[in-house]
Amino acid sequence: MLRNISRQTLLKNAGTIALLSFLAASAVIPLLWMLFTSFKPLQEIENGALLPKSWHPENYSAVFRQVPFARYCMNSVFVAAWVTFLSCFTSAMGAYAFARLDWKGRDSVFKLYLGTLMVPGVVTMIPNYTLMVQFHLMDSFTGLIIPSAFGAFGTFLLRQYMLGIPRALDEAAEMDGASHWSIFLDVVLPLSKPGLMALAILTFLGSYGSFYWPLILIKSESLRTLPVGMMVFDSIYGRETNLLMAASLMSLVPPILLFLFGQKHLIRGIILGSVKG
Amino acid sequence: MKRQRRNFRTALLFLGPSLFGFLLFTAGPLLFSLGASFTNWNLQRTIPMRFVGTANFTSLLADRRFWLFLGNTLYLMLGMPFAIFGSLWLAILLKRKIRGIGVFRSLLYIPSFASGVAILILWKTLYNPDFGPVNDGLRHLFSALHVHWDAPQWLQSTRNLAALEPEKTSINRSQFGIGARDAINFMGVWTAIGGNNMLLYLAALTNVPEELIEAAQLDGASSTRCFTSITWPHLAPTTFFILVMSIIGGLQGGFEQAKIMTSGGPAGTTTTLAYFIYSLAFEQYRIGYASAVAWVLFGFVLIATLANWRFGNRAAEYI
């Protein structure tokens, strides 16, 4: 009897593994095709084989010769890093006001914040564009960074996290005469580190991949970020599939690294962001 | 009372930076764009800007393109239920206690976090009807099965599974097939299925009380019955959240796909409302009209969210 059950479970597990292997293969094969194609010479691309007959790592250096790819990467990382830093900072301060202070109108203001989470980006995009024209911030990094540096989502996410930190801790600090600023900096912020990490990764990924805003804002080649640079590369060198795949693959390296090292935080952030308070 | 006021001032200091950005870049623009939607504002035109009342909205309702693009937007949301149920199914598979199963979770997650322009460029290449690997594979498959089918033209075809005619609001059987919109839907399911929704379902599944399922199984309940009566109701809040977010995202979606993969074509079949707004505002500089379309889109999002809320609250009562 017992053996029967274990054999049944074994069979079921084997079925699950087989199914998952098939599904995982479907998820990964397009990306493997990308990898192998990036090493092929141009004349091998249409031959239908997955693996290249001869390997051409020089495709990668060709990408750097044809477009300022390194410049695009640096721009993207620079902008994403600033957006991440600023929006974590403003969100954490805002979250402190919502999670830790009692003030009149708090819940109404919070509802207003939450409500704007469902406003489509295209609605605010047009006025923000004209705003950037007014401020002479068109075609500048400042114009790319500042409007993205204040996220209602980040405030919401960190508020959720801060609500879970026992309030007795800051009450004790308050008894000792600590100001709210030092409670924020020395008590709540260090304890919110996992929440901050989660928000930082989500914000970085979002900013790194953002396409619409840089597309309408940036005109000079030297200020282009990766997604827009990739689009331009595609429209000029679209026929050179091998180079296109090499560039695409390289642009995925930062998110892949973030995923490998921050998987735990990333998952926490996604789950935290879904808990309506 | 004094403490209250002091708290208010402290709160304002902490909220300051975030509130500043919120008012300047979200709330302000929201109202501004509402105002703009009642004007004939055009960034290129030399005639002065003036208030035109509801003219933008009435011409929008009479604009055939608007309805076609709304139709495209809805068509591109058809992949959504497959992606959501697929995520749930994957989460259930990944929940089984098997050693090393976490590797599959990571592999399945890759398409969703790698999404973006690079992945759109990849799929555009994969879908190439003449030398793309998708049709290459299909042709091998067809010849192995000895069937004489033409491989789909993917992003270059106006055909679709609903047999909708391009540039018209009618159905024509010759349009039945697989075309650009279906290609985008397939890609969307591939991208989303192992992504955040799956992670949310995985987390929610840990909250389903196992002893309840064990008790039901002892009473002879089938695994289907266990799922419909125990697991599914417990997942209702998660499903509700995912559904709301997917609808909000879907209604305003399709911009990147159109911009990178199809330029909205062929024959405008992949132009969604988001891409329509982009081309009105940033290619034709018709800010007034574009704002009107944006607000109608916002209206749809609002209606969908409120409807979900009512329905969702009723569904949640069953738990």
Coordinates of C-alpha atoms in Angstrom, one line a residue:
Chain A
M1 CA 0.0 0.0 0.0
L2 CA 2.7 2.4 1.1
R3 CA 4.9 1.5 -1.8
N4 CA 2.0 2.0 -4.1
I5 CA 1.4 5.5 -2.9
S6 CA 5.0 6.5 -3.2
R7 CA 5.2 5.0 -6.7
Q8 CA 2.1 7.1 -7.6
T9 CA 3.7 10.2 -6.2
L10 CA 6.9 9.4 -8.0
L11 CA 5.0 9.1 -11.3
K12 CA 3.2 12.3 -10.7
N13 CA 6.4 14.1 -9.9
A14 CA 8.0 12.8 -13.0
G15 CA 5.1 14.1 -15.0
T16 CA 5.3 17.5 -13.4
I17 CA 9.0 17.7 -14.1
A18 CA 8.5 16.7 -17.7
L19 CA 5.8 19.3 -18.1
L20 CA 7.8 22.0 -16.4
S21 CA 10.9 21.1 -18.5
F22 CA 8.8 21.6 -21.7
L23 CA 7.4 24.9 -20.5
A24 CA 10.7 26.2 -19.3
A25 CA 12.3 25.2 -22.6
S26 CA 9.6 27.3 -24.4
A27 CA 10.4 30.2 -22.2
V28 CA 14.1 30.0 -22.7
I29 CA 14.5 28.8 -26.4
P30 CA 13.8 32.2 -28.0
L31 CA 16.5 33.7 -25.7
L32 CA 18.9 30.9 -26.6
W33 CA 18.2 31.6 -30.3
M34 CA 19.1 35.2 -29.6
L35 CA 22.4 34.1 -27.9
F36 CA 23.5 31.7 -30.7
T37 CA 22.4 34.1 -33.5
S38 CA 24.5 36.8 -32.0
F39 CA 27.6 34.7 -32.7
K40 CA 26.7 33.8 -36.3
P41 CA 28.1 35.4 -39.4
L42 CA 25.4 37.1 -41.5
Q43 CA 25.2 34.4 -44.2
E44 CA 24.4 31.7 -41.6
I45 CA 21.3 33.4 -40.2
E46 CA 18.8 32.1 -42.6
N47 CA 20.0 28.5 -42.6
G48 CA 17.7 27.4 -39.8
A49 CA 20.3 25.8 -37.6
L50 CA 20.2 26.8 -33.9
L51 CA 24.0 26.6 -33.4
P52 CA 26.4 28.6 -35.5
K53 CA 28.8 26.7 -37.7
S54 CA 31.6 29.2 -37.0
W55 CA 31.6 31.4 -34.0
H56 CA 32.0 35.2 -34.4
P57 CA 32.5 37.0 -31.1
E58 CA 33.7 40.0 -33.1
N59 CA 29.9 40.7 -33.8
Y60 CA 29.9 42.2 -30.3
S61 CA 32.7 44.7 -31.0
A62 CA 31.0 45.5 -34.3
V63 CA 28.0 46.7 -32.3
F64 CA 30.2 49.2 -30.5
R65 CA 31.7 50.4 -33.8
Q66 CA 28.4 51.0 -35.5
V67 CA 26.6 52.9 -32.8
P68 CA 27.7 54.5 -29.5
F69 CA 26.5 51.5 -27.6
A70 CA 28.6 52.0 -24.6
R71 CA 27.3 55.6 -24.3
Y72 CA 23.7 54.3 -24.5
C73 CA 24.5 51.9 -21.7
M74 CA 26.1 54.5 -19.5
N75 CA 23.3 56.9 -20.0
S76 CA 20.7 54.3 -19.1
V77 CA 22.5 53.2 -16.0
F78 CA 23.2 56.9 -15.0
V79 CA 19.6 57.9 -15.4
A80 CA 18.2 54.7 -13.7
A81 CA 20.6 55.1 -10.8
W82 CA 19.5 58.7 -10.2
V83 CA 15.8 57.9 -10.5
T84 CA 16.2 55.0 -8.1
F85 CA 18.1 57.0 -5.5
L86 CA 15.7 60.0 -5.6
S87 CA 12.5 58.1 -5.8
C88 CA 13.5 55.8 -2.9
F89 CA 14.3 58.9 -0.9
T90 CA 11.1 60.8 -1.5
S91 CA 9.0 57.7 -1.2
A92 CA 10.6 56.7 2.1
M93 CA 9.9 60.2 3.5
G94 CA 6.4 60.2 2.2
A95 CA 5.8 56.7 3.5
Y96 CA 7.0 57.8 7.0
A97 CA 4.3 60.5 7.0
F98 CA 1.6 58.0 6.0
A99 CA 2.7 55.1 8.2
R100 CA 4.1 56.8 11.3
L101 CA 2.5 60.2 11.9
D102 CA -1.1 61.0 12.8
W103 CA -2.4 64.0 11.1
K104 CA -5.6 65.4 9.9
G105 CA -6.5 64.4 6.3
R106 CA -3.9 61.7 6.2
D107 CA -6.2 59.0 4.9
S108 CA -7.8 61.3 2.3
V109 CA -4.4 62.3 0.9
F110 CA -3.3 58.6 0.9
K111 CA -6.5 57.6 -1.1
L112 CA -5.7 60.4 -3.6
Y113 CA -2.2 58.9 -4.0
L114 CA -3.6 55.4 -4.4
G115 CA -6.2 56.7 -6.9
T116 CA -3.6 58.1 -9.2
L117 CA -2.0 54.7 -9.6
M118 CA -4.6 53.8 -12.1
V119 CA -4.2 57.0 -14.2
P120 CA -2.8 55.9 -17.6
G121 CA 0.7 57.2 -18.2
V122 CA -0.4 58.7 -21.6
V123 CA -2.8 61.1 -19.8
T124 CA -0.1 62.8 -17.8
M125 CA 2.6 62.4 -20.5
I126 CA 1.3 65.2 -22.7
P127 CA 1.2 67.9 -20.0
N128 CA 4.5 66.8 -18.6
Y129 CA 6.0 67.1 -22.1
T130 CA 4.7 70.7 -22.4
L131 CA 6.0 71.3 -18.8
M132 CA 9.5 70.2 -19.9
V133 CA 9.3 72.6 -22.8
Q134 CA 8.4 75.4 -20.4
F135 CA 11.2 74.6 -18.1
H136 CA 13.7 74.2 -20.9
L137 CA 14.4 70.7 -19.8
M138 CA 13.8 69.1 -23.2
D139 CA 16.7 66.9 -24.4
S140 CA 18.3 66.8 -21.0
F141 CA 19.0 64.2 -18.4
T142 CA 17.4 66.4 -15.8
G143 CA 14.2 66.2 -17.8
L144 CA 14.5 62.4 -17.9
I145 CA 15.2 62.0 -14.2
I146 CA 13.0 64.6 -12.3
P147 CA 9.5 63.6 -13.4
S148 CA 10.3 60.0 -12.5
A149 CA 11.8 60.8 -9.1
F150 CA 8.5 60.9 -7.2
G151 CA 6.5 57.7 -7.3
A152 CA 3.1 57.3 -5.7
F153 CA 3.7 53.5 -6.1
G154 CA 7.0 53.7 -4.1
T155 CA 5.3 55.7 -1.3
F156 CA 2.5 53.1 -1.2
L157 CA 4.9 50.1 -1.2
L158 CA 7.1 51.5 1.6
R159 CA 4.1 52.5 3.6
Q160 CA 3.0 48.9 3.5
Y161 CA 6.4 47.8 4.7
M162 CA 6.7 50.4 7.5
L163 CA 3.2 49.5 8.8
G164 CA 4.8 46.1 9.7
I165 CA 7.5 47.6 11.8
P166 CA 6.5 47.7 15.5
R167 CA 5.6 51.2 16.5
A168 CA 6.8 50.6 20.1
L169 CA 10.4 51.1 18.7
D170 CA 9.9 54.7 17.6
E171 CA 7.7 55.5 20.6
A172 CA 10.7 54.4 22.8
A173 CA 13.0 56.7 20.8
E174 CA 10.5 59.5 21.1
M175 CA 10.5 59.1 24.9
D176 CA 14.2 59.5 24.8
G177 CA 13.6 62.8 23.1
A178 CA 14.6 61.9 19.6
S179 CA 13.2 64.1 16.9
H180 CA 11.1 62.6 14.1
W181 CA 14.0 63.2 11.7
S182 CA 16.3 61.1 13.8
I183 CA 13.6 58.4 14.3
F184 CA 13.2 58.3 10.6
L185 CA 16.9 58.1 9.9
D186 CA 18.1 55.9 12.8
V187 CA 15.1 53.7 13.5
V188 CA 12.6 53.3 10.7
L189 CA 14.9 53.6 7.7
P190 CA 17.4 50.9 8.8
L191 CA 14.5 48.6 9.6
S192 CA 12.9 49.3 6.2
K193 CA 16.0 48.1 4.4
P194 CA 14.4 45.0 2.8
G195 CA 11.5 47.1 1.6
L196 CA 13.8 49.7 0.3
M197 CA 15.9 47.1 -1.5
A198 CA 12.7 45.7 -3.2
L199 CA 11.6 49.2 -4.3
A200 CA 15.1 50.1 -5.5
I201 CA 15.3 47.0 -7.7
L202 CA 11.8 47.5 -9.1
T203 CA 12.5 51.2 -9.8
F204 CA 15.8 50.5 -11.4
L205 CA 14.3 47.9 -13.7
G206 CA 11.4 50.2 -14.6
S207 CA 13.6 53.2 -15.3
Y208 CA 16.2 51.1 -17.2
G209 CA 13.5 49.7 -19.5
S210 CA 11.5 52.9 -19.9
F211 CA 11.0 53.8 -23.5
Y212 CA 8.1 56.3 -24.0
W213 CA 9.4 59.3 -22.0
P214 CA 13.0 59.1 -23.4
L215 CA 11.6 58.7 -26.9
I216 CA 9.7 62.0 -26.8
L217 CA 12.1 63.9 -24.7
I218 CA 15.6 63.1 -26.0
K219 CA 16.7 64.3 -29.4
S220 CA 20.5 64.3 -29.3
E221 CA 22.3 61.0 -30.0
S222 CA 24.7 61.5 -27.1
L223 CA 21.9 61.5 -24.5
R224 CA 20.0 58.5 -25.8
T225 CA 19.2 55.7 -23.4
L226 CA 19.4 52.0 -24.4
P227 CA 15.8 51.4 -25.3
V228 CA 15.7 54.3 -27.7
G229 CA 19.2 53.5 -28.9
M230 CA 18.1 50.0 -29.6
M231 CA 15.1 51.2 -31.6
V232 CA 17.4 53.4 -33.7
F233 CA 19.9 50.6 -34.1
D234 CA 17.0 48.3 -35.3
S235 CA 15.8 50.9 -37.8
I236 CA 19.3 51.4 -39.3
Y237 CA 20.9 48.0 -39.1
G238 CA 17.7 45.9 -38.9
R239 CA 19.0 43.6 -41.6
E240 CA 22.1 42.7 -39.7
T241 CA 20.2 40.3 -37.4
N242 CA 23.4 38.9 -35.8
L243 CA 24.5 42.4 -34.6
L244 CA 21.0 43.2 -33.5
M245 CA 20.8 40.1 -31.4
A246 CA 24.3 40.9 -29.9
A247 CA 23.1 44.4 -28.9
S248 CA 19.8 43.1 -27.5
L249 CA 21.5 40.5 -25.5
M250 CA 24.0 43.0 -24.1
S251 CA 21.1 45.3 -23.1
L252 CA 19.7 42.5 -21.0
V253 CA 22.8 42.0 -19.0
P254 CA 22.1 44.5 -16.2
P255 CA 18.5 43.2 -15.6
I256 CA 19.8 39.7 -15.6
L257 CA 22.5 40.5 -13.0
L258 CA 19.9 42.3 -10.9
F259 CA 17.6 39.3 -11.1
L260 CA 20.4 36.9 -10.1
F261 CA 21.5 38.9 -7.1
G262 CA 18.2 40.5 -6.0
Q263 CA 15.7 37.8 -6.8
K264 CA 14.6 37.6 -3.2
H265 CA 14.0 41.3 -2.9
L266 CA 12.4 41.5 -6.2
I267 CA 9.8 38.9 -5.3
R268 CA 9.2 40.6 -2.0
G269 CA 8.6 43.9 -3.7
I270 CA 6.1 42.4 -6.2
I271 CA 4.1 40.8 -3.4
L272 CA 4.3 43.9 -1.2
G273 CA 3.1 46.1 -4.0
S274 CA 0.0 43.9 -4.5
V275 CA -1.3 44.1 -0.9
K276 CA -4.0 46.8 -0.8
G277 CA -3.9 48.6 2.5
Chain B
M1 CA -4.5 70.1 19.9
K2 CA -1.1 71.7 19.9
R3 CA 0.4 68.2 19.3
Q4 CA -2.0 67.7 16.4
R5 CA -0.8 70.9 14.8
R6 CA 2.8 70.1 15.4
N7 CA 2.3 66.6 13.9
F8 CA 0.7 68.2 10.9
R9 CA 3.7 70.4 10.3
T10 CA 6.1 67.4 10.7
A11 CA 4.0 65.4 8.3
L12 CA 4.1 68.2 5.8
L13 CA 7.9 68.3 6.0
F14 CA 8.2 64.6 5.4
L15 CA 5.5 64.5 2.7
G16 CA 6.9 67.6 1.1
P17 CA 9.2 66.2 -1.6
S18 CA 6.8 63.5 -2.5
L19 CA 3.8 65.8 -2.5
F20 CA 5.7 68.4 -4.6
G21 CA 6.3 65.8 -7.3
F22 CA 2.8 64.4 -7.0
L23 CA 1.2 67.8 -7.5
L24 CA 3.6 68.9 -10.2
F25 CA 3.9 65.7 -12.3
T26 CA 0.7 63.8 -11.6
A27 CA -2.3 65.7 -10.1
G28 CA -1.5 69.0 -11.9
P29 CA -1.0 67.4 -15.4
L30 CA -4.1 65.4 -14.9
L31 CA -6.3 68.5 -14.5
F32 CA -4.2 70.3 -17.1
S33 CA -4.9 67.6 -19.7
L34 CA -8.6 67.7 -18.9
G35 CA -8.6 71.4 -19.6
A36 CA -6.5 70.9 -22.8
S37 CA -9.1 68.4 -24.1
F38 CA -11.6 71.2 -24.5
T39 CA -9.2 73.3 -26.6
N40 CA -7.9 73.1 -30.2
W41 CA -4.4 73.4 -29.0
N42 CA -1.9 72.5 -31.6
L43 CA 1.9 72.9 -31.1
Q44 CA 2.5 73.6 -34.8
R45 CA -0.5 75.5 -35.9
T46 CA -0.1 79.3 -36.0
I47 CA -3.8 80.1 -35.2
P48 CA -4.2 81.0 -31.5
M49 CA -5.4 78.4 -29.1
R50 CA -9.0 78.7 -28.1
F51 CA -11.7 76.9 -26.1
V52 CA -13.8 74.6 -28.4
G53 CA -16.1 73.1 -25.8
T54 CA -16.9 69.4 -26.4
A55 CA -15.9 69.6 -30.1
N56 CA -13.0 67.2 -29.6
F57 CA -15.2 64.6 -27.9
T58 CA -18.0 64.8 -30.5
S59 CA -15.5 64.5 -33.4
L60 CA -13.8 61.7 -31.6
L61 CA -17.1 59.7 -31.4
A62 CA -17.5 60.3 -35.1
D63 CA -13.9 59.3 -35.9
R64 CA -14.0 55.8 -37.3
R65 CA -10.3 55.4 -36.5
F66 CA -11.1 55.8 -32.8
W67 CA -13.5 52.9 -32.8
L68 CA -11.1 50.7 -34.9
F69 CA -8.3 51.4 -32.5
L70 CA -10.5 50.7 -29.5
G71 CA -11.3 47.4 -31.2
N72 CA -7.6 46.7 -31.7
T73 CA -6.9 47.5 -28.0
L74 CA -9.6 45.1 -26.9
Y75 CA -8.4 42.4 -29.3
L76 CA -4.9 42.7 -27.9
M77 CA -6.4 42.0 -24.4
L78 CA -7.7 38.6 -25.5
G79 CA -4.4 37.0 -24.5
M80 CA -5.0 38.1 -20.9
P81 CA -7.2 35.3 -19.6
F82 CA -4.8 32.8 -21.1
A83 CA -1.9 34.5 -19.4
I84 CA -3.7 34.7 -16.0
F85 CA -4.9 31.1 -16.0
G86 CA -1.6 30.0 -17.3
S87 CA 0.1 31.7 -14.4
L88 CA -2.2 30.0 -11.9
W89 CA -1.6 26.7 -13.6
L90 CA 2.2 27.2 -13.5
A91 CA 2.0 28.3 -9.8
I92 CA 0.2 25.1 -8.9
L93 CA 2.7 23.0 -10.7
L94 CA 5.6 24.8 -9.0
K95 CA 4.0 24.4 -5.6
R96 CA 4.6 20.6 -5.7
K97 CA 7.3 19.6 -3.3
I98 CA 10.0 18.3 -5.6
R99 CA 13.7 19.0 -5.2
G100 CA 15.2 21.6 -7.5
I101 CA 11.8 22.9 -8.6
G102 CA 13.0 26.4 -7.9
V103 CA 15.2 26.3 -11.0
F104 CA 12.0 26.1 -13.1
R105 CA 10.6 29.1 -11.4
S106 CA 13.6 31.2 -12.3
L107 CA 13.7 29.9 -15.9
L108 CA 10.0 30.7 -16.3
Y109 CA 10.4 34.1 -14.9
I110 CA 13.1 35.1 -17.4
P111 CA 10.8 36.3 -20.2
S112 CA 8.9 38.7 -18.1
F113 CA 11.8 40.5 -16.4
A114 CA 13.7 40.6 -19.7
S115 CA 10.8 42.2 -21.5
G116 CA 11.1 45.6 -23.2
V117 CA 12.6 46.8 -26.4
A118 CA 15.2 44.1 -26.7
I119 CA 12.6 41.4 -26.5
L120 CA 10.3 43.1 -28.9
I121 CA 13.2 43.3 -31.4
L122 CA 13.8 39.6 -30.8
W123 CA 10.2 38.6 -31.5
K124 CA 10.1 40.8 -34.6
T125 CA 13.0 38.8 -35.9
L126 CA 11.5 35.4 -34.8
Y127 CA 8.2 36.3 -36.6
N128 CA 9.9 37.2 -39.9
P129 CA 7.7 35.2 -42.3
D130 CA 10.5 34.4 -44.8
F131 CA 13.5 33.4 -42.7
G132 CA 12.3 33.7 -39.1
P133 CA 12.7 30.6 -37.0
V134 CA 9.0 30.4 -36.2
N135 CA 8.0 29.8 -39.7
D136 CA 11.1 27.7 -40.3
G137 CA 9.9 25.4 -37.5
L138 CA 6.3 25.5 -38.8
R139 CA 7.4 24.5 -42.4
H140 CA 9.4 21.6 -41.0
L141 CA 6.4 20.5 -38.9
F142 CA 4.0 20.8 -41.9
S143 CA 6.2 18.8 -44.2
A144 CA 6.7 16.2 -41.5
L145 CA 3.0 15.9 -41.1
H146 CA 2.4 15.9 -44.9
V147 CA 0.0 18.8 -44.7
H148 CA -0.1 21.7 -47.2
W149 CA -0.6 24.8 -45.1
D150 CA 0.9 28.1 -45.7
A151 CA 2.7 29.4 -42.7
P152 CA 1.2 32.6 -41.3
Q153 CA 2.6 36.0 -42.4
W154 CA 2.6 37.1 -38.7
L155 CA 3.3 40.8 -38.2
Q156 CA 2.7 41.5 -41.9
S157 CA -0.8 40.2 -42.1
T158 CA -4.1 41.8 -41.3
R159 CA -5.7 38.4 -40.7
N160 CA -7.0 37.5 -37.3
L161 CA -8.9 34.8 -35.4
A162 CA -12.1 36.9 -35.2
A163 CA -12.1 37.4 -39.0
L164 CA -12.4 41.2 -38.6
E165 CA -11.9 43.2 -41.7
P166 CA -9.1 45.8 -41.6
E167 CA -10.2 49.5 -41.7
K168 CA -13.8 48.4 -41.4
T169 CA -16.1 47.4 -38.5
S170 CA -17.3 44.3 -40.2
I171 CA -16.5 40.6 -40.4
N172 CA -15.2 38.9 -43.5
R173 CA -14.5 35.2 -43.6
S174 CA -11.5 35.6 -45.9
Q175 CA -9.8 37.5 -43.1
F176 CA -9.8 34.5 -40.8
G177 CA -6.3 33.4 -40.0
I178 CA -3.3 34.4 -37.9
G179 CA -1.9 37.8 -38.3
A180 CA -0.2 40.7 -36.5
R181 CA -2.6 41.0 -33.6
D182 CA -2.5 37.3 -32.8
A183 CA 1.3 37.4 -33.1
I184 CA 1.4 40.2 -30.4
N185 CA -1.0 38.2 -28.3
F186 CA 1.1 35.0 -28.4
M187 CA 4.2 37.0 -27.5
G188 CA 2.3 38.7 -24.7
V189 CA 1.3 35.3 -23.2
W190 CA 4.9 34.1 -23.5
T191 CA 6.1 37.2 -21.7
A192 CA 3.5 37.3 -18.9
I193 CA 2.8 33.7 -18.0
G194 CA 5.8 33.1 -15.8
G195 CA 6.0 36.6 -14.5
N196 CA 4.8 38.6 -11.6
N197 CA 1.3 37.1 -11.7
M198 CA 2.7 33.7 -11.2
L199 CA 4.7 34.9 -8.3
L200 CA 1.6 36.4 -6.7
Y201 CA -0.3 33.2 -7.2
L202 CA 2.6 31.2 -5.7
A203 CA 2.5 33.5 -2.6
A204 CA -1.2 33.2 -2.4
L205 CA -1.2 29.5 -2.6
T206 CA 0.8 29.3 0.6
N207 CA -2.2 30.9 2.3
V208 CA -4.5 28.1 1.3
P209 CA -5.0 26.0 4.4
E210 CA -3.5 22.6 3.6
E211 CA -5.5 20.8 6.4
L212 CA -8.7 21.9 4.8
I213 CA -7.7 20.2 1.5
E214 CA -6.4 17.1 3.4
A215 CA -9.7 16.9 5.3
A216 CA -11.7 17.2 2.0
Q217 CA -9.6 14.5 0.4
L218 CA -10.2 12.1 3.3
D219 CA -13.9 12.8 2.8
G220 CA -13.4 11.6 -0.8
A221 CA -13.4 14.9 -2.6
S222 CA -11.8 14.8 -6.1
S223 CA -8.8 17.1 -6.8
T224 CA -11.0 19.1 -9.2
R225 CA -13.6 19.5 -6.4
C226 CA -10.8 20.6 -3.9
F227 CA -9.7 23.2 -6.4
T228 CA -13.1 24.7 -7.2
S229 CA -14.3 24.6 -3.6
I230 CA -11.2 25.4 -1.5
T231 CA -8.3 26.7 -3.5
W232 CA -10.0 28.9 -6.1
P233 CA -12.1 30.8 -3.5
H234 CA -9.0 31.4 -1.4
L235 CA -7.3 32.9 -4.4
A236 CA -10.1 35.3 -5.1
P237 CA -8.5 38.4 -3.8
T238 CA -5.3 37.7 -5.7
T239 CA -7.2 36.9 -8.9
F240 CA -9.2 40.1 -8.4
F241 CA -6.0 42.2 -8.0
I242 CA -4.4 40.6 -11.0
L243 CA -7.5 41.1 -13.1
V244 CA -7.8 44.8 -12.2
M245 CA -4.1 45.5 -12.9
S246 CA -4.2 43.5 -16.2
I247 CA -7.3 45.4 -17.4
I248 CA -5.7 48.8 -16.5
G249 CA -2.5 47.8 -18.2
G250 CA -4.2 46.3 -21.2
L251 CA -6.4 49.3 -22.0
Q252 CA -3.4 51.6 -22.0
G253 CA -1.1 49.0 -23.6
G254 CA 0.3 48.2 -27.0
F255 CA 2.4 51.3 -27.5
E256 CA 5.9 49.7 -27.5
Q257 CA 4.8 46.8 -29.6
A258 CA 3.4 49.1 -32.2
K259 CA 6.3 51.5 -32.1
I260 CA 9.0 48.8 -32.3
M261 CA 7.4 46.0 -34.3
T262 CA 4.7 47.2 -36.6
S263 CA 4.5 51.0 -36.7
G264 CA 0.8 50.4 -35.9
G265 CA 0.3 48.4 -39.2
P266 CA -0.5 46.5 -41.3
A267 CA -3.5 48.7 -42.3
G268 CA -3.6 50.1 -38.7
T269 CA -4.5 46.7 -37.2
T270 CA -2.0 46.9 -34.4
T271 CA -2.7 50.6 -33.5
T272 CA -4.0 50.7 -30.0
L273 CA -5.5 53.8 -28.3
A274 CA -2.1 54.4 -26.6
Y275 CA -0.3 54.5 -29.9
F276 CA -3.1 56.6 -31.5
I277 CA -2.6 59.2 -28.7
Y278 CA 1.2 59.1 -29.2
S279 CA 0.9 59.8 -32.9
L280 CA -1.7 62.5 -32.4
A281 CA 0.3 64.3 -29.8
F282 CA 3.9 63.7 -30.8
E283 CA 3.8 63.2 -34.5
Q284 CA 0.9 65.5 -35.4
Y285 CA 1.2 67.8 -32.4
R286 CA -2.6 67.9 -32.0
I287 CA -2.4 68.3 -28.2
G288 CA -6.1 69.1 -27.7
Y289 CA -7.5 66.2 -29.6
A290 CA -4.9 63.8 -28.1
S291 CA -5.8 64.9 -24.6
A292 CA -9.5 64.2 -25.4
V293 CA -8.6 60.6 -26.5
A294 CA -6.4 60.2 -23.4
W295 CA -9.3 61.2 -21.2
V296 CA -11.7 58.8 -22.9
L297 CA -9.2 56.1 -22.3
F298 CA -8.9 57.1 -18.7
G299 CA -12.7 56.9 -18.5
F300 CA -12.6 53.3 -19.7
V301 CA -10.0 52.5 -17.1
L302 CA -12.1 54.1 -14.4
I303 CA -15.3 52.2 -15.5
A304 CA -13.4 48.9 -15.7
T305 CA -11.9 49.4 -12.3
L306 CA -15.1 50.4 -10.6
A307 CA -17.0 47.6 -12.2
N308 CA -14.4 45.2 -11.0
W309 CA -14.5 46.6 -7.5
R310 CA -18.3 46.0 -7.2
F311 CA -18.0 42.5 -8.7
G312 CA -14.9 41.8 -6.7
N313 CA -16.4 42.8 -3.4
R314 CA -19.4 40.5 -4.1
A315 CA -17.1 37.6 -5.1
A316 CA -15.0 38.2 -1.9
E317 CA -18.2 37.7 0.2
Y318 CA -18.3 34.0 -0.7
I319 CA -15.1 33.2 1.2

